[in-house]
Amino acid sequence: MSENLITPVERPGVLPSRRRLHERGMATVEYALGVIVVIVLIGVIVVAINTGSFDKLVNELIEAVMGWVQDAFDPKLLNPFKK
């Protein structure tokens, strides 16, 4: 009884390595797609930096964050009951 728990049960006519061979190329395709996506993203970032739109986006982001910080420390918001 304990031997059945240790040894795997194999189905007749199905090779255990057949499934692994069928899925073998999937990892290669997934890595290739991942590399292509990374290259495209890097290209988009480089183009955005060279055209100046990246600087505008970063400046707007910094201004928005600074506005949120200033609003968070607004004295009226900290003590709404004080006149």
PDB file of N, CA and C in Angstrom:
ATOM      1  N   MET A   1       0.820  -1.188   0.000  1.00  0.00           N
ATOM      2  CA  MET A   1       0.000   0.000   0.000  1.00  0.00           C
ATOM      3  C   MET A   1       0.866   1.255   0.000  1.00  0.00           C
ATOM      4  N   SER A   2       1.908   1.294   0.811  1.00  0.00           N
ATOM      5  CA  SER A   2       2.752   2.484   0.871  1.00  0.00           C
ATOM      6  C   SER A   2       3.546   2.672  -0.417  1.00  0.00           C
ATOM      7  N   GLU A   3       3.788   1.605  -1.170  1.00  0.00           N
ATOM      8  CA  GLU A   3       4.513   1.735  -2.432  1.00  0.00           C
ATOM      9  C   GLU A   3       3.695   2.504  -3.461  1.00  0.00           C
ATOM     10  N   ASN A   4       2.388   2.376  -3.456  1.00  0.00           N
ATOM     11  CA  ASN A   4       1.548   3.109  -4.396  1.00  0.00           C
ATOM     12  C   ASN A   4       1.557   4.608  -4.122  1.00  0.00           C
ATOM     13  N   LEU A   5       1.796   4.993  -2.892  1.00  0.00           N
ATOM     14  CA  LEU A   5       1.840   6.407  -2.563  1.00  0.00           C
ATOM     15  C   LEU A   5       3.124   7.058  -3.046  1.00  0.00           C
ATOM     16  N   ILE A   6       4.176   6.282  -3.180  1.00  0.00           N
ATOM     17  CA  ILE A   6       5.470   6.836  -3.564  1.00  0.00           C
ATOM     18  C   ILE A   6       5.647   6.846  -5.079  1.00  0.00           C
ATOM     19  N   THR A   7       5.287   5.790  -5.742  1.00  0.00           N
ATOM     20  CA  THR A   7       5.488   5.713  -7.186  1.00  0.00           C
ATOM     21  C   THR A   7       4.278   6.298  -7.911  1.00  0.00           C
ATOM     22  N   PRO A   8       4.520   7.127  -8.919  1.00  0.00           N
ATOM     23  CA  PRO A   8       3.406   7.698  -9.666  1.00  0.00           C
ATOM     24  C   PRO A   8       2.729   6.648 -10.539  1.00  0.00           C
ATOM     25  N   VAL A   9       1.459   6.820 -10.734  1.00  0.00           N
ATOM     26  CA  VAL A   9       0.695   5.908 -11.577  1.00  0.00           C
ATOM     27  C   VAL A   9       0.697   6.468 -12.986  1.00  0.00           C
ATOM     28  N   GLU A  10       1.165   5.686 -13.942  1.00  0.00           N
ATOM     29  CA  GLU A  10       1.229   6.134 -15.322  1.00  0.00           C
ATOM     30  C   GLU A  10       0.097   5.517 -16.122  1.00  0.00           C
ATOM     31  N   ARG A  11      -0.497   6.318 -16.993  1.00  0.00           N
ATOM     32  CA  ARG A  11      -1.550   5.808 -17.858  1.00  0.00           C
ATOM     33  C   ARG A  11      -0.914   5.073 -19.028  1.00  0.00           C
ATOM     34  N   PRO A  12      -1.489   3.968 -19.428  1.00  0.00           N
ATOM     35  CA  PRO A  12      -0.916   3.225 -20.556  1.00  0.00           C
ATOM     36  C   PRO A  12      -1.095   3.995 -21.864  1.00  0.00           C
ATOM     37  N   GLY A  13      -0.066   4.010 -22.670  1.00  0.00           N
ATOM     38  CA  GLY A  13      -0.119   4.647 -23.978  1.00  0.00           C
ATOM     39  C   GLY A  13       0.243   6.119 -23.979  1.00  0.00           C
ATOM     40  N   VAL A  14       0.401   6.737 -22.830  1.00  0.00           N
ATOM     41  CA  VAL A  14       0.752   8.154 -22.761  1.00  0.00           C
ATOM     42  C   VAL A  14       2.135   8.265 -22.147  1.00  0.00           C
ATOM     43  N   LEU A  15       3.028   8.855 -22.900  1.00  0.00           N
ATOM     44  CA  LEU A  15       4.387   9.031 -22.400  1.00  0.00           C
ATOM     45  C   LEU A  15       4.433  10.244 -21.469  1.00  0.00           C
ATOM     46  N   PRO A  16       5.107  10.142 -20.346  1.00  0.00           N
ATOM     47  CA  PRO A  16       5.152  11.273 -19.419  1.00  0.00           C
ATOM     48  C   PRO A  16       5.853  12.493 -20.002  1.00  0.00           C
ATOM     49  N   SER A  17       6.796  12.294 -20.903  1.00  0.00           N
ATOM     50  CA  SER A  17       7.529  13.429 -21.452  1.00  0.00           C
ATOM     51  C   SER A  17       6.800  14.077 -22.623  1.00  0.00           C
ATOM     52  N   ARG A  18       5.729  13.491 -23.114  1.00  0.00           N
ATOM     53  CA  ARG A  18       5.009  14.031 -24.266  1.00  0.00           C
ATOM     54  C   ARG A  18       4.425  15.414 -23.957  1.00  0.00           C
ATOM     55  N   ARG A  19       3.862  15.580 -22.786  1.00  0.00           N
ATOM     56  CA  ARG A  19       3.288  16.871 -22.401  1.00  0.00           C
ATOM     57  C   ARG A  19       4.382  17.929 -22.308  1.00  0.00           C
ATOM     58  N   ARG A  20       5.508  17.566 -21.751  1.00  0.00           N
ATOM     59  CA  ARG A  20       6.609  18.526 -21.646  1.00  0.00           C
ATOM     60  C   ARG A  20       7.122  18.916 -23.019  1.00  0.00           C
ATOM     61  N   LEU A  21       7.194  17.971 -23.951  1.00  0.00           N
ATOM     62  CA  LEU A  21       7.656  18.285 -25.295  1.00  0.00           C
ATOM     63  C   LEU A  21       6.661  19.192 -26.012  1.00  0.00           C
ATOM     64  N   HIS A  22       5.382  19.014 -25.757  1.00  0.00           N
ATOM     65  CA  HIS A  22       4.363  19.846 -26.393  1.00  0.00           C
ATOM     66  C   HIS A  22       4.453  21.292 -25.907  1.00  0.00           C
ATOM     67  N   GLU A  23       4.770  21.505 -24.651  1.00  0.00           N
ATOM     68  CA  GLU A  23       4.834  22.838 -24.074  1.00  0.00           C
ATOM     69  C   GLU A  23       6.237  23.438 -24.138  1.00  0.00           C
ATOM     70  N   ARG A  24       7.130  22.756 -24.759  1.00  0.00           N
ATOM     71  CA  ARG A  24       8.528  23.180 -24.755  1.00  0.00           C
ATOM     72  C   ARG A  24       8.741  24.534 -25.433  1.00  0.00           C
ATOM     73  N   GLY A  25       8.070  24.786 -26.546  1.00  0.00           N
ATOM     74  CA  GLY A  25       8.269  26.030 -27.275  1.00  0.00           C
ATOM     75  C   GLY A  25       7.547  27.220 -26.682  1.00  0.00           C
ATOM     76  N   MET A  26       6.616  27.007 -25.779  1.00  0.00           N
ATOM     77  CA  MET A  26       5.853  28.115 -25.225  1.00  0.00           C
ATOM     78  C   MET A  26       6.736  29.078 -24.445  1.00  0.00           C
ATOM     79  N   ALA A  27       7.685  28.575 -23.719  1.00  0.00           N
ATOM     80  CA  ALA A  27       8.563  29.458 -22.951  1.00  0.00           C
ATOM     81  C   ALA A  27       9.356  30.353 -23.895  1.00  0.00           C
ATOM     82  N   THR A  28       9.801  29.810 -25.006  1.00  0.00           N
ATOM     83  CA  THR A  28      10.564  30.592 -25.973  1.00  0.00           C
ATOM     84  C   THR A  28       9.700  31.697 -26.563  1.00  0.00           C
ATOM     85  N   VAL A  29       8.468  31.387 -26.914  1.00  0.00           N
ATOM     86  CA  VAL A  29       7.562  32.389 -27.476  1.00  0.00           C
ATOM     87  C   VAL A  29       7.259  33.469 -26.442  1.00  0.00           C
ATOM     88  N   GLU A  30       7.028  33.080 -25.205  1.00  0.00           N
ATOM     89  CA  GLU A  30       6.731  34.057 -24.159  1.00  0.00           C
ATOM     90  C   GLU A  30       7.920  34.978 -23.911  1.00  0.00           C
ATOM     91  N   TYR A  31       9.117  34.431 -23.891  1.00  0.00           N
ATOM     92  CA  TYR A  31      10.301  35.270 -23.707  1.00  0.00           C
ATOM     93  C   TYR A  31      10.473  36.217 -24.888  1.00  0.00           C
ATOM     94  N   ALA A  32      10.251  35.723 -26.093  1.00  0.00           N
ATOM     95  CA  ALA A  32      10.396  36.569 -27.280  1.00  0.00           C
ATOM     96  C   ALA A  32       9.395  37.719 -27.248  1.00  0.00           C
ATOM     97  N   LEU A  33       8.148  37.442 -26.899  1.00  0.00           N
ATOM     98  CA  LEU A  33       7.149  38.508 -26.809  1.00  0.00           C
ATOM     99  C   LEU A  33       7.502  39.502 -25.705  1.00  0.00           C
ATOM    100  N   GLY A  34       8.000  39.007 -24.595  1.00  0.00           N
ATOM    101  CA  GLY A  34       8.415  39.897 -23.515  1.00  0.00           C
ATOM    102  C   GLY A  34       9.545  40.817 -23.941  1.00  0.00           C
ATOM    103  N   VAL A  35      10.513  40.280 -24.658  1.00  0.00           N
ATOM    104  CA  VAL A  35      11.642  41.088 -25.137  1.00  0.00           C
ATOM    105  C   VAL A  35      11.150  42.137 -26.127  1.00  0.00           C
ATOM    106  N   ILE A  36      10.236  41.760 -27.017  1.00  0.00           N
ATOM    107  CA  ILE A  36       9.700  42.714 -27.995  1.00  0.00           C
ATOM    108  C   ILE A  36       8.953  43.844 -27.292  1.00  0.00           C
ATOM    109  N   VAL A  37       8.157  43.515 -26.289  1.00  0.00           N
ATOM    110  CA  VAL A  37       7.416  44.545 -25.550  1.00  0.00           C
ATOM    111  C   VAL A  37       8.376  45.499 -24.850  1.00  0.00           C
ATOM    112  N   VAL A  38       9.423  44.977 -24.245  1.00  0.00           N
ATOM    113  CA  VAL A  38      10.399  45.836 -23.558  1.00  0.00           C
ATOM    114  C   VAL A  38      11.102  46.750 -24.556  1.00  0.00           C
ATOM    115  N   ILE A  39      11.477  46.227 -25.714  1.00  0.00           N
ATOM    116  CA  ILE A  39      12.150  47.045 -26.727  1.00  0.00           C
ATOM    117  C   ILE A  39      11.228  48.158 -27.217  1.00  0.00           C
ATOM    118  N   VAL A  40       9.958  47.841 -27.435  1.00  0.00           N
ATOM    119  CA  VAL A  40       9.003  48.859 -27.884  1.00  0.00           C
ATOM    120  C   VAL A  40       8.824  49.935 -26.815  1.00  0.00           C
ATOM    121  N   LEU A  41       8.711  49.536 -25.550  1.00  0.00           N
ATOM    122  CA  LEU A  41       8.566  50.524 -24.475  1.00  0.00           C
ATOM    123  C   LEU A  41       9.791  51.427 -24.367  1.00  0.00           C
ATOM    124  N   ILE A  42      10.968  50.855 -24.500  1.00  0.00           N
ATOM    125  CA  ILE A  42      12.190  51.668 -24.465  1.00  0.00           C
ATOM    126  C   ILE A  42      12.201  52.641 -25.634  1.00  0.00           C
ATOM    127  N   GLY A  43      11.792  52.173 -26.809  1.00  0.00           N
ATOM    128  CA  GLY A  43      11.717  53.056 -27.976  1.00  0.00           C
ATOM    129  C   GLY A  43      10.750  54.206 -27.765  1.00  0.00           C
ATOM    130  N   VAL A  44       9.597  53.921 -27.186  1.00  0.00           N
ATOM    131  CA  VAL A  44       8.610  54.976 -26.918  1.00  0.00           C
ATOM    132  C   VAL A  44       9.173  55.988 -25.929  1.00  0.00           C
ATOM    133  N   ILE A  45       9.862  55.522 -24.905  1.00  0.00           N
ATOM    134  CA  ILE A  45      10.446  56.434 -23.916  1.00  0.00           C
ATOM    135  C   ILE A  45      11.531  57.300 -24.550  1.00  0.00           C
ATOM    136  N   VAL A  46      12.371  56.710 -25.394  1.00  0.00           N
ATOM    137  CA  VAL A  46      13.436  57.474 -26.053  1.00  0.00           C
ATOM    138  C   VAL A  46      12.838  58.539 -26.963  1.00  0.00           C
ATOM    139  N   VAL A  47      11.814  58.181 -27.730  1.00  0.00           N
ATOM    140  CA  VAL A  47      11.167  59.159 -28.613  1.00  0.00           C
ATOM    141  C   VAL A  47      10.516  60.268 -27.793  1.00  0.00           C
ATOM    142  N   ALA A  48       9.874  59.916 -26.692  1.00  0.00           N
ATOM    143  CA  ALA A  48       9.230  60.925 -25.850  1.00  0.00           C
ATOM    144  C   ALA A  48      10.258  61.876 -25.249  1.00  0.00           C
ATOM    145  N   ILE A  49      11.409  61.358 -24.861  1.00  0.00           N
ATOM    146  CA  ILE A  49      12.461  62.214 -24.298  1.00  0.00           C
ATOM    147  C   ILE A  49      13.011  63.145 -25.370  1.00  0.00           C
ATOM    148  N   ASN A  50      13.229  62.634 -26.577  1.00  0.00           N
ATOM    149  CA  ASN A  50      13.814  63.441 -27.646  1.00  0.00           C
ATOM    150  C   ASN A  50      12.861  64.502 -28.178  1.00  0.00           C
ATOM    151  N   THR A  51      11.561  64.275 -28.125  1.00  0.00           N
ATOM    152  CA  THR A  51      10.609  65.258 -28.650  1.00  0.00           C
ATOM    153  C   THR A  51      10.254  66.328 -27.637  1.00  0.00           C
ATOM    154  N   GLY A  52      10.589  66.155 -26.395  1.00  0.00           N
ATOM    155  CA  GLY A  52      10.300  67.152 -25.378  1.00  0.00           C
ATOM    156  C   GLY A  52       8.986  66.926 -24.661  1.00  0.00           C
ATOM    157  N   SER A  53       8.176  66.031 -25.143  1.00  0.00           N
ATOM    158  CA  SER A  53       6.899  65.777 -24.473  1.00  0.00           C
ATOM    159  C   SER A  53       7.117  65.096 -23.125  1.00  0.00           C
ATOM    160  N   PHE A  54       8.218  64.393 -22.990  1.00  0.00           N
ATOM    161  CA  PHE A  54       8.526  63.733 -21.724  1.00  0.00           C
ATOM    162  C   PHE A  54       8.807  64.768 -20.642  1.00  0.00           C
ATOM    163  N   ASP A  55       9.562  65.810 -20.994  1.00  0.00           N
ATOM    164  CA  ASP A  55       9.845  66.882 -20.029  1.00  0.00           C
ATOM    165  C   ASP A  55       8.556  67.557 -19.579  1.00  0.00           C
ATOM    166  N   LYS A  56       7.665  67.815 -20.525  1.00  0.00           N
ATOM    167  CA  LYS A  56       6.386  68.440 -20.190  1.00  0.00           C
ATOM    168  C   LYS A  56       5.582  67.550 -19.251  1.00  0.00           C
ATOM    169  N   LEU A  57       5.569  66.250 -19.537  1.00  0.00           N
ATOM    170  CA  LEU A  57       4.826  65.305 -18.705  1.00  0.00           C
ATOM    171  C   LEU A  57       5.403  65.247 -17.291  1.00  0.00           C
ATOM    172  N   VAL A  58       6.719  65.203 -17.178  1.00  0.00           N
ATOM    173  CA  VAL A  58       7.363  65.151 -15.857  1.00  0.00           C
ATOM    174  C   VAL A  58       7.098  66.441 -15.087  1.00  0.00           C
ATOM    175  N   ASN A  59       7.185  67.582 -15.768  1.00  0.00           N
ATOM    176  CA  ASN A  59       6.922  68.860 -15.093  1.00  0.00           C
ATOM    177  C   ASN A  59       5.482  68.940 -14.599  1.00  0.00           C
ATOM    178  N   GLU A  60       4.530  68.499 -15.418  1.00  0.00           N
ATOM    179  CA  GLU A  60       3.125  68.509 -14.992  1.00  0.00           C
ATOM    180  C   GLU A  60       2.899  67.566 -13.816  1.00  0.00           C
ATOM    181  N   LEU A  61       3.575  66.429 -13.842  1.00  0.00           N
ATOM    182  CA  LEU A  61       3.447  65.475 -12.742  1.00  0.00           C
ATOM    183  C   LEU A  61       3.996  66.062 -11.442  1.00  0.00           C
ATOM    184  N   ILE A  62       5.149  66.702 -11.518  1.00  0.00           N
ATOM    185  CA  ILE A  62       5.751  67.310 -10.325  1.00  0.00           C
ATOM    186  C   ILE A  62       4.864  68.434  -9.797  1.00  0.00           C
ATOM    187  N   GLU A  63       4.328  69.258 -10.705  1.00  0.00           N
ATOM    188  CA  GLU A  63       3.437  70.341 -10.271  1.00  0.00           C
ATOM    189  C   GLU A  63       2.180  69.788  -9.605  1.00  0.00           C
ATOM    190  N   ALA A  64       1.636  68.708 -10.139  1.00  0.00           N
ATOM    191  CA  ALA A  64       0.438  68.105  -9.547  1.00  0.00           C
ATOM    192  C   ALA A  64       0.733  67.566  -8.154  1.00  0.00           C
ATOM    193  N   VAL A  65       1.868  66.887  -8.002  1.00  0.00           N
ATOM    194  CA  VAL A  65       2.231  66.340  -6.691  1.00  0.00           C
ATOM    195  C   VAL A  65       2.468  67.468  -5.693  1.00  0.00           C
ATOM    196  N   MET A  66       3.153  68.508  -6.120  1.00  0.00           N
ATOM    197  CA  MET A  66       3.394  69.639  -5.215  1.00  0.00           C
ATOM    198  C   MET A  66       2.080  70.315  -4.826  1.00  0.00           C
ATOM    199  N   GLY A  67       1.143  70.402  -5.761  1.00  0.00           N
ATOM    200  CA  GLY A  67      -0.166  70.964  -5.440  1.00  0.00           C
ATOM    201  C   GLY A  67      -0.902  70.115  -4.421  1.00  0.00           C
ATOM    202  N   TRP A  68      -0.823  68.795  -4.566  1.00  0.00           N
ATOM    203  CA  TRP A  68      -1.466  67.892  -3.602  1.00  0.00           C
ATOM    204  C   TRP A  68      -0.839  68.045  -2.216  1.00  0.00           C
ATOM    205  N   VAL A  69       0.483  68.191  -2.176  1.00  0.00           N
ATOM    206  CA  VAL A  69       1.172  68.340  -0.889  1.00  0.00           C
ATOM    207  C   VAL A  69       0.777  69.664  -0.242  1.00  0.00           C
ATOM    208  N   GLN A  70       0.737  70.739  -1.030  1.00  0.00           N
ATOM    209  CA  GLN A  70       0.352  72.040  -0.477  1.00  0.00           C
ATOM    210  C   GLN A  70      -1.090  72.018   0.014  1.00  0.00           C
ATOM    211  N   ASP A  71      -1.967  71.373  -0.734  1.00  0.00           N
ATOM    212  CA  ASP A  71      -3.368  71.269  -0.304  1.00  0.00           C
ATOM    213  C   ASP A  71      -3.498  70.432   0.967  1.00  0.00           C
ATOM    214  N   ALA A  72      -2.651  69.433   1.115  1.00  0.00           N
ATOM    215  CA  ALA A  72      -2.719  68.569   2.294  1.00  0.00           C
ATOM    216  C   ALA A  72      -2.311  69.322   3.556  1.00  0.00           C
ATOM    217  N   PHE A  73      -1.424  70.307   3.410  1.00  0.00           N
ATOM    218  CA  PHE A  73      -0.956  71.070   4.566  1.00  0.00           C
ATOM    219  C   PHE A  73      -1.604  72.447   4.658  1.00  0.00           C
ATOM    220  N   ASP A  74      -2.711  72.625   3.984  1.00  0.00           N
ATOM    221  CA  ASP A  74      -3.441  73.887   4.047  1.00  0.00           C
ATOM    222  C   ASP A  74      -3.984  74.075   5.461  1.00  0.00           C
ATOM    223  N   PRO A  75      -3.723  75.232   6.103  1.00  0.00           N
ATOM    224  CA  PRO A  75      -4.184  75.428   7.491  1.00  0.00           C
ATOM    225  C   PRO A  75      -5.696  75.307   7.647  1.00  0.00           C
ATOM    226  N   LYS A  76      -6.454  75.697   6.634  1.00  0.00           N
ATOM    227  CA  LYS A  76      -7.908  75.590   6.723  1.00  0.00           C
ATOM    228  C   LYS A  76      -8.348  74.132   6.790  1.00  0.00           C
ATOM    229  N   LEU A  77      -7.622  73.268   6.095  1.00  0.00           N
ATOM    230  CA  LEU A  77      -7.977  71.851   6.106  1.00  0.00           C
ATOM    231  C   LEU A  77      -7.549  71.174   7.401  1.00  0.00           C
ATOM    232  N   LEU A  78      -6.438  71.651   7.995  1.00  0.00           N
ATOM    233  CA  LEU A  78      -5.952  71.033   9.225  1.00  0.00           C
ATOM    234  C   LEU A  78      -6.856  71.341  10.411  1.00  0.00           C
ATOM    235  N   ASN A  79      -7.399  72.561  10.455  1.00  0.00           N
ATOM    236  CA  ASN A  79      -8.279  72.950  11.556  1.00  0.00           C
ATOM    237  C   ASN A  79      -9.505  73.651  10.963  1.00  0.00           C
ATOM    238  N   PRO A  80     -10.516  72.925  10.543  1.00  0.00           N
ATOM    239  CA  PRO A  80     -11.651  73.543   9.851  1.00  0.00           C
ATOM    240  C   PRO A  80     -12.527  74.391  10.767  1.00  0.00           C
ATOM    241  N   PHE A  81     -12.432  74.255  12.095  1.00  0.00           N
ATOM    242  CA  PHE A  81     -13.285  74.998  13.015  1.00  0.00           C
ATOM    243  C   PHE A  81     -12.693  76.352  13.400  1.00  0.00           C
ATOM    244  N   LYS A  82     -11.428  76.558  13.095  1.00  0.00           N
ATOM    245  CA  LYS A  82     -10.776  77.827  13.425  1.00  0.00           C
ATOM    246  C   LYS A  82     -11.104  78.846  12.340  1.00  0.00           C
ATOM    247  N   LYS A  83     -11.458  80.072  12.760  1.00  0.00           N
ATOM    248  CA  LYS A  83     -11.819  81.120  11.797  1.00  0.00           C
ATOM    249  C   LYS A  83     -10.638  81.955  11.416  1.00  0.00           C
TER     250      LYS A  83
END
